[in-house]
Amino acid sequence: MTNHAPIFSVNVDATGVTIEKIDPGHQGYRKASKTVIRRQRDAIELFRKLKADSKGFNGTYCFNFLDTARTFAMLRLQEQTQQIHDNLDRVLAHNGSAKPGAAIHKWAGSRSRVRS
Amino acid sequence: MTKKKEGQRMHRSVVKTRKERLALGTKVPEMTATSPLADPNATKKECKKFYERELRRLYIELVKMQEWVKHEGSKLVVIFEGRDAAGKGGVIKRISAPLNPRHCRVVALGTPSDRQRTQWYFQRYAAELPAAGEMTLFDRSWYNRAGVERVMGFCDDAEYWEFLRCCPEYERILVRSGITLVKYWFSVSDKEQEHRFMDRISDPTKRWKLSPMDLEGRIRWQAYSRAKDDMLVHTDIDQARWYVVNSDNKKRAHLNCISHLLSLIPYKEIQPEKIKLPRRKPELREGYDRPPLEIQNFVPEIY
């Protein structure tokens, strides 16, 4: 990587995800360039690792290319969206009993069958 | 404890028995013998015999599955994606071969028309989705946008990112509406693809399979790999997972893919009602004489 290339920083926190471009010479460029992720594959691996890890995604991640930064940011947001949709499914499938509804049990059963 | 016994104990703790796996809900199609297809010392004849026997057994299971799908009114969509010459068509042919074409349709859409280009991207695929009791096999699908269109530059960046955003949502809607969605990626190595392309070039019966686009795709092998990696990670959702089939060996890919598909569908054998051929009513034949055969155009019997 040359020192003239901008870096794309992805900030993940409780409020959401933001992408920021850091030009050479600007504050934080030197620090960001030390941990920059270059390959798309590494970004995907990082996402998988963080997903598997219980510590969560919060933090700042630096990428060499906008596409790679966008991929990481999108994956994180899609993960959140999926959790919300699954939650919504569970809420809608609740049939008023103390335990979650039968419909969602059926769905979860078929899902575990598919995944195992 | 001896080393051997310890090894056996550890093996048992990792590899679950058929009974245990069934208890977990996974259907394990039984194989009639150990596979010579995976044995490098097996002869061609052994492999062929085994393949044909297994395929025949899986055909029967597929028919049972179709009957179950019809009986339950289920809707099944199977997507086959992969590089050119990865073996998608071969597996689709084997899956659809024993099934009733009224209930199992193969969809292989060509390039969109000018009108379709102005429609919502998923519209022309949505029209092909199954009704109750049907299965649809997509030989390439809406994932064209994340694969060939991305690599060849047939869609712009905004359309591509919009697809990656929409696709998981679209599939979630399909699954919520009662469709079972299964997605297969056929993984073929560079060397094997080259071999198959050469085969297509030299064999006149296979030449139609090869298009200039395939050759262009081969030139852009790495761009395809990158597009595939992105596609799989963005669209692998709990409701519709991607399954990768190693398709360097066609026979193994056919059997592995079909048995895996069968393992995902919780089908049961539906006992058909006993059929009795009705007798002809002689009174209905009255007044009918077959016309002379000479007035009909028969196909010459040259064999």
Short mmCIF file of N, CA and C in Angstrom, two decimals, chain B residues 20-96:
data_model
loop_
_atom_site.label_atom_id
_atom_site.label_comp_id
_atom_site.label_asym_id
_atom_site.label_seq_id
_atom_site.Cartn_x
_atom_site.Cartn_y
_atom_site.Cartn_z
N GLU B 20 -28.62 -42.03 16.17
CA GLU B 20 -28.49 -40.75 16.86
C GLU B 20 -28.83 -39.59 15.94
N ARG B 21 -28.34 -39.70 14.70
CA ARG B 21 -28.59 -38.61 13.76
C ARG B 21 -30.07 -38.52 13.41
N LEU B 22 -30.72 -39.68 13.33
CA LEU B 22 -32.15 -39.66 13.06
C LEU B 22 -32.90 -39.01 14.21
N ALA B 23 -32.41 -39.29 15.43
CA ALA B 23 -33.04 -38.68 16.60
C ALA B 23 -32.90 -37.17 16.57
N LEU B 24 -31.82 -36.69 15.98
CA LEU B 24 -31.60 -35.25 15.87
C LEU B 24 -32.46 -34.64 14.76
N GLY B 25 -33.06 -35.50 13.99
CA GLY B 25 -33.95 -34.98 12.94
C GLY B 25 -33.33 -35.01 11.57
N THR B 26 -32.11 -35.49 11.43
CA THR B 26 -31.48 -35.52 10.11
C THR B 26 -31.80 -36.84 9.43
N LYS B 27 -32.32 -36.75 8.23
CA LYS B 27 -32.59 -37.97 7.50
C LYS B 27 -31.31 -38.40 6.80
N VAL B 28 -30.94 -39.61 6.99
CA VAL B 28 -29.71 -40.08 6.37
C VAL B 28 -30.06 -41.13 5.32
N PRO B 29 -30.02 -40.77 4.03
CA PRO B 29 -30.31 -41.79 3.04
C PRO B 29 -29.27 -42.90 3.11
N GLU B 30 -29.77 -44.10 3.15
CA GLU B 30 -28.86 -45.23 3.30
C GLU B 30 -28.14 -45.53 2.00
N MET B 31 -26.87 -45.78 2.12
CA MET B 31 -26.11 -46.18 0.95
C MET B 31 -26.01 -47.70 1.01
N THR B 32 -26.13 -48.32 -0.13
CA THR B 32 -26.19 -49.78 -0.11
C THR B 32 -24.82 -50.41 0.12
N ALA B 33 -23.75 -49.72 -0.20
CA ALA B 33 -22.39 -50.26 0.01
C ALA B 33 -21.43 -49.10 0.12
N THR B 34 -20.18 -49.38 0.51
CA THR B 34 -19.20 -48.30 0.56
C THR B 34 -18.91 -47.85 -0.88
N SER B 35 -18.69 -46.55 -1.01
CA SER B 35 -18.62 -46.00 -2.36
C SER B 35 -17.28 -46.27 -3.06
N PRO B 36 -17.30 -46.99 -4.17
CA PRO B 36 -16.05 -47.15 -4.93
C PRO B 36 -15.68 -45.86 -5.68
N LEU B 37 -16.65 -44.93 -5.74
CA LEU B 37 -16.38 -43.66 -6.44
C LEU B 37 -15.30 -42.86 -5.69
N ALA B 38 -15.24 -43.07 -4.38
CA ALA B 38 -14.24 -42.35 -3.59
C ALA B 38 -12.95 -43.15 -3.46
N ASP B 39 -12.94 -44.35 -4.03
CA ASP B 39 -11.77 -45.22 -3.92
C ASP B 39 -10.91 -45.11 -5.18
N PRO B 40 -9.70 -44.59 -5.07
CA PRO B 40 -8.87 -44.42 -6.28
C PRO B 40 -8.49 -45.74 -6.95
N ASN B 41 -8.57 -46.85 -6.17
CA ASN B 41 -8.19 -48.15 -6.76
C ASN B 41 -9.35 -48.86 -7.46
N ALA B 42 -10.54 -48.32 -7.34
CA ALA B 42 -11.72 -48.98 -7.93
C ALA B 42 -11.66 -48.89 -9.46
N THR B 43 -12.15 -49.94 -10.11
CA THR B 43 -12.13 -49.93 -11.58
C THR B 43 -13.31 -49.10 -12.09
N LYS B 44 -13.22 -48.78 -13.38
CA LYS B 44 -14.26 -47.97 -14.01
C LYS B 44 -15.60 -48.71 -13.98
N LYS B 45 -15.50 -50.03 -14.20
CA LYS B 45 -16.70 -50.86 -14.24
C LYS B 45 -17.40 -50.87 -12.88
N GLU B 46 -16.58 -51.01 -11.83
CA GLU B 46 -17.13 -51.02 -10.46
C GLU B 46 -17.84 -49.69 -10.17
N CYS B 47 -17.15 -48.60 -10.58
CA CYS B 47 -17.70 -47.27 -10.33
C CYS B 47 -19.04 -47.11 -11.04
N LYS B 48 -19.08 -47.54 -12.29
CA LYS B 48 -20.28 -47.38 -13.09
C LYS B 48 -21.44 -48.18 -12.50
N LYS B 49 -21.11 -49.41 -12.12
CA LYS B 49 -22.15 -50.30 -11.57
C LYS B 49 -22.72 -49.70 -10.27
N PHE B 50 -21.79 -49.24 -9.44
CA PHE B 50 -22.21 -48.66 -8.16
C PHE B 50 -23.07 -47.41 -8.40
N TYR B 51 -22.58 -46.57 -9.31
CA TYR B 51 -23.27 -45.31 -9.62
C TYR B 51 -24.70 -45.58 -10.09
N GLU B 52 -24.83 -46.52 -11.01
CA GLU B 52 -26.15 -46.80 -11.57
C GLU B 52 -27.10 -47.37 -10.52
N ARG B 53 -26.54 -48.22 -9.65
CA ARG B 53 -27.38 -48.82 -8.61
C ARG B 53 -27.84 -47.75 -7.60
N GLU B 54 -26.89 -46.89 -7.21
CA GLU B 54 -27.23 -45.84 -6.25
C GLU B 54 -28.22 -44.84 -6.85
N LEU B 55 -27.97 -44.51 -8.12
CA LEU B 55 -28.84 -43.54 -8.78
C LEU B 55 -30.27 -44.09 -8.86
N ARG B 56 -30.37 -45.35 -9.15
CA ARG B 56 -31.68 -46.02 -9.23
C ARG B 56 -32.38 -45.94 -7.87
N ARG B 57 -31.62 -46.17 -6.81
CA ARG B 57 -32.20 -46.11 -5.46
C ARG B 57 -32.65 -44.67 -5.13
N LEU B 58 -31.80 -43.71 -5.52
CA LEU B 58 -32.15 -42.31 -5.24
C LEU B 58 -33.35 -41.86 -6.09
N TYR B 59 -33.46 -42.41 -7.30
CA TYR B 59 -34.61 -42.10 -8.15
C TYR B 59 -35.91 -42.48 -7.43
N ILE B 60 -35.88 -43.65 -6.80
CA ILE B 60 -37.08 -44.11 -6.09
C ILE B 60 -37.40 -43.15 -4.94
N GLU B 61 -36.32 -42.71 -4.25
CA GLU B 61 -36.53 -41.76 -3.14
C GLU B 61 -37.07 -40.43 -3.66
N LEU B 62 -36.56 -40.01 -4.83
CA LEU B 62 -37.04 -38.74 -5.39
C LEU B 62 -38.53 -38.82 -5.72
N VAL B 63 -38.94 -39.96 -6.23
CA VAL B 63 -40.37 -40.14 -6.55
C VAL B 63 -41.20 -40.09 -5.27
N LYS B 64 -40.67 -40.72 -4.21
CA LYS B 64 -41.38 -40.67 -2.92
C LYS B 64 -41.49 -39.22 -2.45
N MET B 65 -40.38 -38.50 -2.63
CA MET B 65 -40.37 -37.10 -2.19
C MET B 65 -41.40 -36.30 -2.99
N GLN B 66 -41.46 -36.54 -4.29
CA GLN B 66 -42.41 -35.80 -5.11
C GLN B 66 -43.86 -36.10 -4.67
N GLU B 67 -44.11 -37.35 -4.39
CA GLU B 67 -45.46 -37.73 -3.94
C GLU B 67 -45.80 -37.01 -2.64
N TRP B 68 -44.79 -36.92 -1.76
CA TRP B 68 -45.01 -36.25 -0.48
C TRP B 68 -45.27 -34.75 -0.70
N VAL B 69 -44.48 -34.16 -1.60
CA VAL B 69 -44.64 -32.72 -1.90
C VAL B 69 -46.06 -32.47 -2.43
N LYS B 70 -46.52 -33.37 -3.32
CA LYS B 70 -47.86 -33.24 -3.88
C LYS B 70 -48.93 -33.39 -2.79
N HIS B 71 -48.71 -34.41 -1.98
CA HIS B 71 -49.69 -34.73 -0.93
C HIS B 71 -49.80 -33.60 0.09
N GLU B 72 -48.65 -33.04 0.48
CA GLU B 72 -48.64 -32.00 1.52
C GLU B 72 -48.94 -30.61 0.95
N GLY B 73 -48.87 -30.50 -0.37
CA GLY B 73 -49.04 -29.18 -1.00
C GLY B 73 -47.85 -28.27 -0.73
N SER B 74 -46.68 -28.88 -0.58
CA SER B 74 -45.47 -28.08 -0.32
C SER B 74 -45.00 -27.41 -1.60
N LYS B 75 -44.15 -26.42 -1.41
CA LYS B 75 -43.55 -25.73 -2.56
C LYS B 75 -42.04 -25.79 -2.39
N LEU B 76 -41.38 -26.31 -3.37
CA LEU B 76 -39.93 -26.49 -3.25
C LEU B 76 -39.20 -25.78 -4.39
N VAL B 77 -38.24 -24.97 -4.02
CA VAL B 77 -37.41 -24.31 -5.03
C VAL B 77 -35.96 -24.73 -4.79
N VAL B 78 -35.32 -25.24 -5.82
CA VAL B 78 -33.90 -25.59 -5.70
C VAL B 78 -33.15 -24.76 -6.73
N ILE B 79 -32.14 -24.06 -6.24
CA ILE B 79 -31.34 -23.20 -7.11
C ILE B 79 -30.00 -23.87 -7.38
N PHE B 80 -29.62 -23.92 -8.64
CA PHE B 80 -28.32 -24.49 -9.00
C PHE B 80 -27.47 -23.38 -9.61
N GLU B 81 -26.42 -23.07 -8.93
CA GLU B 81 -25.50 -22.04 -9.41
C GLU B 81 -24.10 -22.62 -9.49
N GLY B 82 -23.28 -21.99 -10.27
CA GLY B 82 -21.89 -22.44 -10.39
C GLY B 82 -21.29 -21.90 -11.67
N ARG B 83 -20.01 -22.12 -11.83
CA ARG B 83 -19.34 -21.65 -13.05
C ARG B 83 -19.84 -22.46 -14.23
N ASP B 84 -19.46 -22.03 -15.42
CA ASP B 84 -19.80 -22.77 -16.62
C ASP B 84 -19.12 -24.14 -16.56
N ALA B 85 -19.83 -25.13 -17.02
CA ALA B 85 -19.32 -26.52 -17.05
C ALA B 85 -19.07 -27.09 -15.66
N ALA B 86 -19.76 -26.54 -14.67
CA ALA B 86 -19.57 -27.06 -13.30
C ALA B 86 -20.40 -28.31 -13.05
N GLY B 87 -21.36 -28.58 -13.92
CA GLY B 87 -22.17 -29.80 -13.77
C GLY B 87 -23.57 -29.55 -13.23
N LYS B 88 -24.04 -28.32 -13.33
CA LYS B 88 -25.40 -28.00 -12.85
C LYS B 88 -26.44 -28.75 -13.67
N GLY B 89 -26.28 -28.66 -14.97
CA GLY B 89 -27.24 -29.27 -15.90
C GLY B 89 -27.35 -30.77 -15.70
N GLY B 90 -26.23 -31.41 -15.45
CA GLY B 90 -26.20 -32.87 -15.27
C GLY B 90 -27.01 -33.29 -14.05
N VAL B 91 -26.85 -32.54 -12.97
CA VAL B 91 -27.58 -32.89 -11.74
C VAL B 91 -29.07 -32.62 -11.93
N ILE B 92 -29.37 -31.49 -12.57
CA ILE B 92 -30.79 -31.15 -12.81
C ILE B 92 -31.44 -32.24 -13.65
N LYS B 93 -30.71 -32.71 -14.66
CA LYS B 93 -31.23 -33.76 -15.54
C LYS B 93 -31.53 -35.02 -14.73
N ARG B 94 -30.61 -35.35 -13.81
CA ARG B 94 -30.81 -36.57 -13.01
C ARG B 94 -31.95 -36.40 -12.00
N ILE B 95 -32.08 -35.20 -11.45
CA ILE B 95 -33.17 -35.01 -10.48
C ILE B 95 -34.52 -35.07 -11.18
N SER B 96 -34.60 -34.42 -12.34
CA SER B 96 -35.91 -34.33 -13.00
C SER B 96 -36.26 -35.60 -13.77
#
